[in-house]
XYZ file of C-alpha atoms in Angstrom:
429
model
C 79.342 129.969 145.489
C 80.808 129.557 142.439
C 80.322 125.737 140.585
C 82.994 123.489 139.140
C 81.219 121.973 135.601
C 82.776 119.472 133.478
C 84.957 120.999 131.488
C 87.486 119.273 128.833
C 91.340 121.045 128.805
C 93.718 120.216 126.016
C 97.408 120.744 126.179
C 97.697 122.226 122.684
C 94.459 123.274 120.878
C 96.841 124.313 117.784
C 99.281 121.563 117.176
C 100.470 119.514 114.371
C 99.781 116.596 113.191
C 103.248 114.275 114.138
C 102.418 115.544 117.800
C 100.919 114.096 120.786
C 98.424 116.473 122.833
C 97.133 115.594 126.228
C 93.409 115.008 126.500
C 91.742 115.332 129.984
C 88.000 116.300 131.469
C 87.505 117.604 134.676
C 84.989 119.145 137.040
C 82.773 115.793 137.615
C 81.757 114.196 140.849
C 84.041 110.830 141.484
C 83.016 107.870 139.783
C 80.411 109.717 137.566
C 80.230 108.106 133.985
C 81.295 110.245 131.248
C 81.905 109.601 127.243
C 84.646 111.279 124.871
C 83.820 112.046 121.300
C 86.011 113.244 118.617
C 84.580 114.609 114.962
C 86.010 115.274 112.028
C 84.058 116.668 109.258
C 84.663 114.870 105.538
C 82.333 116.560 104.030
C 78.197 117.951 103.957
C 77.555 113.887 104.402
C 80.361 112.017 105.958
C 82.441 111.974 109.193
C 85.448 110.391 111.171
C 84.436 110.076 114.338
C 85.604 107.715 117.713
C 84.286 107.555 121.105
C 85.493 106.411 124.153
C 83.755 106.176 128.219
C 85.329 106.290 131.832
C 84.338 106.924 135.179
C 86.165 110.037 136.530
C 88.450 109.277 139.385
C 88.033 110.663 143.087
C 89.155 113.835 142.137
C 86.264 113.924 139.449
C 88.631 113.949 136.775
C 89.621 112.059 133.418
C 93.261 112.252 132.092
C 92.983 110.179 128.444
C 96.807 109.330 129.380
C 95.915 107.649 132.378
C 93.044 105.451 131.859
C 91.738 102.569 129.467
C 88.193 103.354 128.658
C 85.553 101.111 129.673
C 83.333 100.927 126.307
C 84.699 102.563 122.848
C 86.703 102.826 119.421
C 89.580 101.268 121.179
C 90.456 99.412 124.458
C 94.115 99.940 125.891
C 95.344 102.926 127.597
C 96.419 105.414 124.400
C 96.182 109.147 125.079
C 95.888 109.636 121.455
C 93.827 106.624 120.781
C 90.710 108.804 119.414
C 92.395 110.082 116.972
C 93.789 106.543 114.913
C 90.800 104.728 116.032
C 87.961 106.913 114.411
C 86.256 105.124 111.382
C 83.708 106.567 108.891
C 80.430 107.736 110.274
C 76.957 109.624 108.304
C 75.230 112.248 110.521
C 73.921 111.788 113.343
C 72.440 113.314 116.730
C 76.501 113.417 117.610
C 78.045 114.760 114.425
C 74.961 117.395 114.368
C 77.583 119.000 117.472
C 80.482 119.298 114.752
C 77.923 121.941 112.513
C 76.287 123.464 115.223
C 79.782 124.879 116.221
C 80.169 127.071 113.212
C 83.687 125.003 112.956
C 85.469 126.532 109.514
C 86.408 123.101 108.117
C 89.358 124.336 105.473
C 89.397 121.928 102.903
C 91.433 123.873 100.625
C 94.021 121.689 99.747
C 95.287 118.512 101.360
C 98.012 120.047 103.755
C 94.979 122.394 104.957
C 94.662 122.278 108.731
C 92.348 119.620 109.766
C 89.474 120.984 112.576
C 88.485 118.132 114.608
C 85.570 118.960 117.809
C 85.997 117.288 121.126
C 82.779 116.484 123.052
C 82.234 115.733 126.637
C 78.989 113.665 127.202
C 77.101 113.035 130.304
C 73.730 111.092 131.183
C 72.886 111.622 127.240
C 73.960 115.003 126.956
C 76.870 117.298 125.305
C 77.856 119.355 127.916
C 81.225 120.655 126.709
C 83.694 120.788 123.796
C 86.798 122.074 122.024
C 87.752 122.449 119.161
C 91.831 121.521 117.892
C 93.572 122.008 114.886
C 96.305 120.313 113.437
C 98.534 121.504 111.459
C 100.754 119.815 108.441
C 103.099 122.531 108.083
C 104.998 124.533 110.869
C 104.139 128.617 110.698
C 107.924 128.864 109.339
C 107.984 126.772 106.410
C 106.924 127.870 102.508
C 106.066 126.029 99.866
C 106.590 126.223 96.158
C 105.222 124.358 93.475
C 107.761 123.004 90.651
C 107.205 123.094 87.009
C 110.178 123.448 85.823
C 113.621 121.441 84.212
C 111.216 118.914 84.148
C 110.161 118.539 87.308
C 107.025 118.392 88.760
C 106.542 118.717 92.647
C 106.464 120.720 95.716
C 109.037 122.412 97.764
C 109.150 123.099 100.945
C 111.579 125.492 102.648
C 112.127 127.788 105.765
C 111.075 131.016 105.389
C 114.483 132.174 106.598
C 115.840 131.294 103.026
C 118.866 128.923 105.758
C 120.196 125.935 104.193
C 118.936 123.049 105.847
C 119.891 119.140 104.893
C 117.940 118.584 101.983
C 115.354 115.077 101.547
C 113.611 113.937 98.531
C 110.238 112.229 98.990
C 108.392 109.905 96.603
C 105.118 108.029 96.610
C 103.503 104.940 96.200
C 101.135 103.295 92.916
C 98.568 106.385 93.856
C 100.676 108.678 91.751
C 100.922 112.185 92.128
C 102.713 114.087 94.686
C 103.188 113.174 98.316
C 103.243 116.574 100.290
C 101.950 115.450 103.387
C 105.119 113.577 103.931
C 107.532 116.589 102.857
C 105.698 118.970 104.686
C 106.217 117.398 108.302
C 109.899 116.699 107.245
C 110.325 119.841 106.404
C 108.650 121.005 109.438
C 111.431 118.988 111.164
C 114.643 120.640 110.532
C 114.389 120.027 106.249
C 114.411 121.282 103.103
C 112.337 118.357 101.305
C 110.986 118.285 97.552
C 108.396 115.942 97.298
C 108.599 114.739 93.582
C 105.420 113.414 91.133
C 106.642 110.792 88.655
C 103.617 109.560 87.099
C 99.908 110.071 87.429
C 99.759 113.960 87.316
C 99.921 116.475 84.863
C 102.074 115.492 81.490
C 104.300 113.144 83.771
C 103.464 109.101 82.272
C 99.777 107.572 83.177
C 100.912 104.846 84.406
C 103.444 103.223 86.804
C 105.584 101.708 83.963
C 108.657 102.714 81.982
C 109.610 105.479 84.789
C 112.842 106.930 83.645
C 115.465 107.424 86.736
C 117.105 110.353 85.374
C 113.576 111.965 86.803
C 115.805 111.551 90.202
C 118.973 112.322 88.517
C 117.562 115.639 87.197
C 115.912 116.546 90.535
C 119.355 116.373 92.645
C 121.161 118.727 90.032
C 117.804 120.743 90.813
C 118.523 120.188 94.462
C 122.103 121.378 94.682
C 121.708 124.142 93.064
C 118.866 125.432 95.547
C 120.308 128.097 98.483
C 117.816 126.702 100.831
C 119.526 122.720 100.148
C 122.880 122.542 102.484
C 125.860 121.002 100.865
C 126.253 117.337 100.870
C 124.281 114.804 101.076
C 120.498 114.235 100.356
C 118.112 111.965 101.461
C 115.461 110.080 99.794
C 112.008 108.486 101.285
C 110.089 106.436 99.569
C 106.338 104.613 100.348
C 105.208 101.434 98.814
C 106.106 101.202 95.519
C 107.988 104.428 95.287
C 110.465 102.459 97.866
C 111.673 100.619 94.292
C 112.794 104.000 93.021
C 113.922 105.203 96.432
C 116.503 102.333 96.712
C 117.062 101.892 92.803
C 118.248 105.983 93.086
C 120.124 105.474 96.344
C 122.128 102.541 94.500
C 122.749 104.524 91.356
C 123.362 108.118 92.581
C 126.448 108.409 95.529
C 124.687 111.767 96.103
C 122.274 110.130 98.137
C 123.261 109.805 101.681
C 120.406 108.269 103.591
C 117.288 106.376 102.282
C 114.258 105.272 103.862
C 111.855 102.587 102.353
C 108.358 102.387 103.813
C 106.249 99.475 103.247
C 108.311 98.961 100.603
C 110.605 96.237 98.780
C 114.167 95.461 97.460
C 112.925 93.465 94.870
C 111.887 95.375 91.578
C 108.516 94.346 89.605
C 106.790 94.812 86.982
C 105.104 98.418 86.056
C 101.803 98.342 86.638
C 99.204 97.455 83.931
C 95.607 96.092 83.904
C 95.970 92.314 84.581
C 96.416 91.019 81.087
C 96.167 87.942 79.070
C 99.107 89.581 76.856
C 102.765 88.005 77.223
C 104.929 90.061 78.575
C 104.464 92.666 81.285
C 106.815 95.772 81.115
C 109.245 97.196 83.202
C 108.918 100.114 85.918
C 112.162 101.269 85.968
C 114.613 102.600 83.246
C 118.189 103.991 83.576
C 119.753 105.495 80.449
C 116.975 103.993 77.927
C 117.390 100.304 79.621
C 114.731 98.481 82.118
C 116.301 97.577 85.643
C 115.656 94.424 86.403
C 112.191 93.423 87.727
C 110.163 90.441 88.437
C 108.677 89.906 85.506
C 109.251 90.235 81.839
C 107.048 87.259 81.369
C 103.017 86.954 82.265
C 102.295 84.525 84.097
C 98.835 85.018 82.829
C 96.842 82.237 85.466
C 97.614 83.978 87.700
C 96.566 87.499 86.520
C 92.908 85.953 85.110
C 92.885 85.003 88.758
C 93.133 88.627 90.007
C 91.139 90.154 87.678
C 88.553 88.201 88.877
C 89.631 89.140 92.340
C 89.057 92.451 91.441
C 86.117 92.235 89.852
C 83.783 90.087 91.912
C 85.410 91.829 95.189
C 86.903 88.059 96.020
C 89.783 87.729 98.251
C 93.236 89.907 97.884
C 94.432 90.398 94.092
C 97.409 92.734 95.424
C 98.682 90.274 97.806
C 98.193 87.449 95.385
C 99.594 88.835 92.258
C 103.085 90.201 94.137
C 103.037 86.660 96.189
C 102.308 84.868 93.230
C 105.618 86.778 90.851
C 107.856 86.314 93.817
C 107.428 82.240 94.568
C 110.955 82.113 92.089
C 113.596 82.455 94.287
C 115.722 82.604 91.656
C 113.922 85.198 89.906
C 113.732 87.015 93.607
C 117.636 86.871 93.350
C 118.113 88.087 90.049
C 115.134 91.222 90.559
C 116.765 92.064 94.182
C 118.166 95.781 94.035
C 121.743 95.560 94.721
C 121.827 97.821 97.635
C 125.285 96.733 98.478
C 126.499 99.032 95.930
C 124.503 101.613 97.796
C 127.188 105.132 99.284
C 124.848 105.204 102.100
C 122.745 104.248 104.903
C 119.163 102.579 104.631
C 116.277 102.341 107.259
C 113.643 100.024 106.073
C 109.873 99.476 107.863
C 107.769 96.568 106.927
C 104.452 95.399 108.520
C 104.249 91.946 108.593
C 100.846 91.723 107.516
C 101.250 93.835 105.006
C 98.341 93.516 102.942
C 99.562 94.658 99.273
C 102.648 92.719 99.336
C 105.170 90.550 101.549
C 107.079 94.318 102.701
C 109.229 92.654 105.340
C 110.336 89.526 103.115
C 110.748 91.712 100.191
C 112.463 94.039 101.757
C 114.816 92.034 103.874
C 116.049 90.576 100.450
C 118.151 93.743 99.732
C 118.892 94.657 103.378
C 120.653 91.360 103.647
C 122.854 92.529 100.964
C 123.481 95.506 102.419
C 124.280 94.521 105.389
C 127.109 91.968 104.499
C 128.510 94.488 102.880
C 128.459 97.545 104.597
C 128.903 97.141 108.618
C 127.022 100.280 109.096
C 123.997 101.234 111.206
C 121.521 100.764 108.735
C 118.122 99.195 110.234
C 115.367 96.971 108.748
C 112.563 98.079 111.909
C 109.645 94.888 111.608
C 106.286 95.721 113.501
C 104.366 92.475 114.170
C 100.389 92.918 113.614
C 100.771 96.229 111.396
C 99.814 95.883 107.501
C 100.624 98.236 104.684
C 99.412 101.359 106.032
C 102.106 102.155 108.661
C 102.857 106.140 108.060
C 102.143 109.322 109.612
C 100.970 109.520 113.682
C 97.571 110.124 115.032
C 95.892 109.582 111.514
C 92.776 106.895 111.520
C 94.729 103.652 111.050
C 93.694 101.883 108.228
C 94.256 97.794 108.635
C 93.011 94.600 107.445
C 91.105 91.831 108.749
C 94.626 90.361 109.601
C 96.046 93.311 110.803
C 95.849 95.218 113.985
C 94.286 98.679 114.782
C 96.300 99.394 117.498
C 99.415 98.131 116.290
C 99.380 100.096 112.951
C 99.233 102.743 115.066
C 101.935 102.103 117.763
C 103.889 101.050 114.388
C 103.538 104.388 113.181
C 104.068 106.715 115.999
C 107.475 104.447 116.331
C 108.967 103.835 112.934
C 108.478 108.160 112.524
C 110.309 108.685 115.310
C 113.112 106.601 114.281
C 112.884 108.044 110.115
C 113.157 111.416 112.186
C 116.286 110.492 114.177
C 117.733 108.774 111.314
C 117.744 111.327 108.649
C 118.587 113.935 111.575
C 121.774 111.612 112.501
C 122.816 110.706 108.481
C 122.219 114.076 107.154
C 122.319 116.804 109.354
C 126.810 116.653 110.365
């Protein structure tokens, strides 16, 4: 007679990262207790890991889908909830399963699959698993790395050499490039460049001074790429790369669509060590002249104060020091990018505990111009309860003491479904 053990079945063990997999467990007796566990390895010392228990129904069977779990990482019903609510973990007698499975962890580069190990537990004891991977970058797309008229990036492009509608990405005050992004666009339908403009390389140290003919120079680039389909481009920027997103988009009738995440309409300052000097320079420059910004004066109380933020560990000296430059309405005003003069169509998403800065205020500053304006279908998306960190799907969500777990999370499964549909609608005609 043959016998039915637990056993955990995954819709897609190879899948990428943007996409939701169902996660279920069957082969139990009804109402017997079991536990979930998802690993990821970090590295020889650290892990992500989450956790979450049920009792299996009268079919003996647990569909993730289905059910909110009775103990756990997280509470609500979320078929994908182990995957944004795993948090940092050492080894233990549970991560011991993740190296015991001879998983090949590829940590290559960052757009390396990520391996993550499934466990079923019962009455104190492992008695399945699976491993998934998830993928950044669909089997058909390529990617190049840019050194060249300037530039320095990556690009990423169908290995069928077909123009596709082409999308710019830019990040935020980490510097560097931000491939992660351009690689899941461009595993959408895309040919993206994802474009470094300080922090790497010979490209500028700091945030500060950042010339926008770096944009200008990259959609002459663009255009003249086979794999780039004529017309318009798209730009996406995060954080503080939102500032050169929407300064570009206003400057450059090229761009078509533009999406600003966790970002702001207002311009400030580049960024510098908090500083008892008097004036604080500019990020942005457009044929040798700053763009405006808040502010050319120091308002140097208030950086002592978050330096010693910083320094002792002692509240929030992000949130201070951009609430702090921004009190001025008038100063707001005169720093707000004019996005009226923008030649296309803007989707903005702001937390509204945004922990680095006041996203949805800042940000609704130049949408409101925009918008009286230009009667088109542009879209300032809000999510109560989610901070700064709203991004890519099914990553750990990241959120302050203010924020929400879960909302980050639902924020970010939403607001990429709606940067999808609106870059598919503006750009792909």
């Amino acid at each position: 007679m043959m016998v039915n053990l637990p056993r955990i079945v995954i819709s897609n063990l190879n899948s990428m990262i943007d996409e939701p997999i169902k996660i279920s467990a069957m082969g139990m007796q009804p109402r017997e207790a079991v536990t979930f566990h998802l690993i990821k390895k970090i590295n020889e010392a650290r892990y992500l890991a989450s956790w979450a228990s049920f009792r299996a129904d009268q079919d003996g069977k647990v569909v993730l889908d289905d059910l909110a779990p009775d103990h756990g990482t997280y509470r609500d019903i979320d078929g994908m909830a182990l995957f944004w609510s795993m948090e940092p973990v050492t080894k233990n007698a549970i991560t011991q399963y993740f190296d015991n499975t001879s998983i090949q962890a590829d940590h290559r580069d960052e757009l390396s699959p990520q391996a993550l190990l499934v466990l079923l537990e019962m009455n104190d004891k492992v008695v399945a698993h699976q491993v998934i991977n998830r993928h950044w970058m669909s089997d058909d797309i390529r990617k190049l790395n840019i050194r060249e008229a300037g530039l320095t990036g990556s690009f990423f492009y169908s290995q069928d050499m077909n123009p596709r509608p082409g999308i710019m990405v830019v990040g935020g005050s980490e510097g560097g490039i931000n491939e992660k992004t351009a690689a899941l666009l461009a595993s959408h339908g895309f040919t993206v460049l994802a474009l470094a403009y300080f922090g790497l390389e010979s490209l500028p140290k700091q945030l500060r001074n950042i010339p926008l003919e770096t944009i200008q120079t990259a959609l002459t680039w663009f255009h003249n790429r086979p794999e780039v389909q004529a017309g318009g481009i798209g730009i996406h920027g995060t954080s503080r790369g939102s500032e050169l997103a929407l300064w570009s988009a206003t400057l450059f009738p090229d761009i078509h669509a533009a999406v600003s995440l966790s970002g702001s309409a207002v311009s400030f300052c580049g960024i510098v060590p908090w500083t008892d000097q008097p004036t604080l320079p500019p990020a942005w420059t457009y044929q040798g002249q700053p763009l405006p910004y808040l502010q050319p004066e120091n308002p140097i109380e208030l950086a002592r104060d978050c330096k010693d933020m910083w320094t002792n560990r002692n509240g929030n000296p992000f949130r201070t020091w951009h609430d702090g430059l921004s009190k001025n309405t008038d100063l707001v005003e005169a720093a707000t990018i004019p996005l009226e003069r923008m030649h296309g169509e803007l989707l903005m998403i702001s937390g509204l505990v945004d922990e680095s800065w006041n996203s949805a205020y800042l940000s609704e500053q130049g949408f409101k111009r925009k918008t009286s304006i230009h009667k088109d279908v542009s879209k300032h998306l809000i999510y109560d309860g989610a901070g700064h960190y709203i991004g890519i799907p099914y990553l750990r969500a990241v959120s302050s003491d203010q924020g929400n777990q879960q909302a980050l999370a639902q924020a970010s499964v939403e607001s990429w479904k709606e940067t999808l549909r609106f870059f598919k609608r503006v750009l792909c005609k």
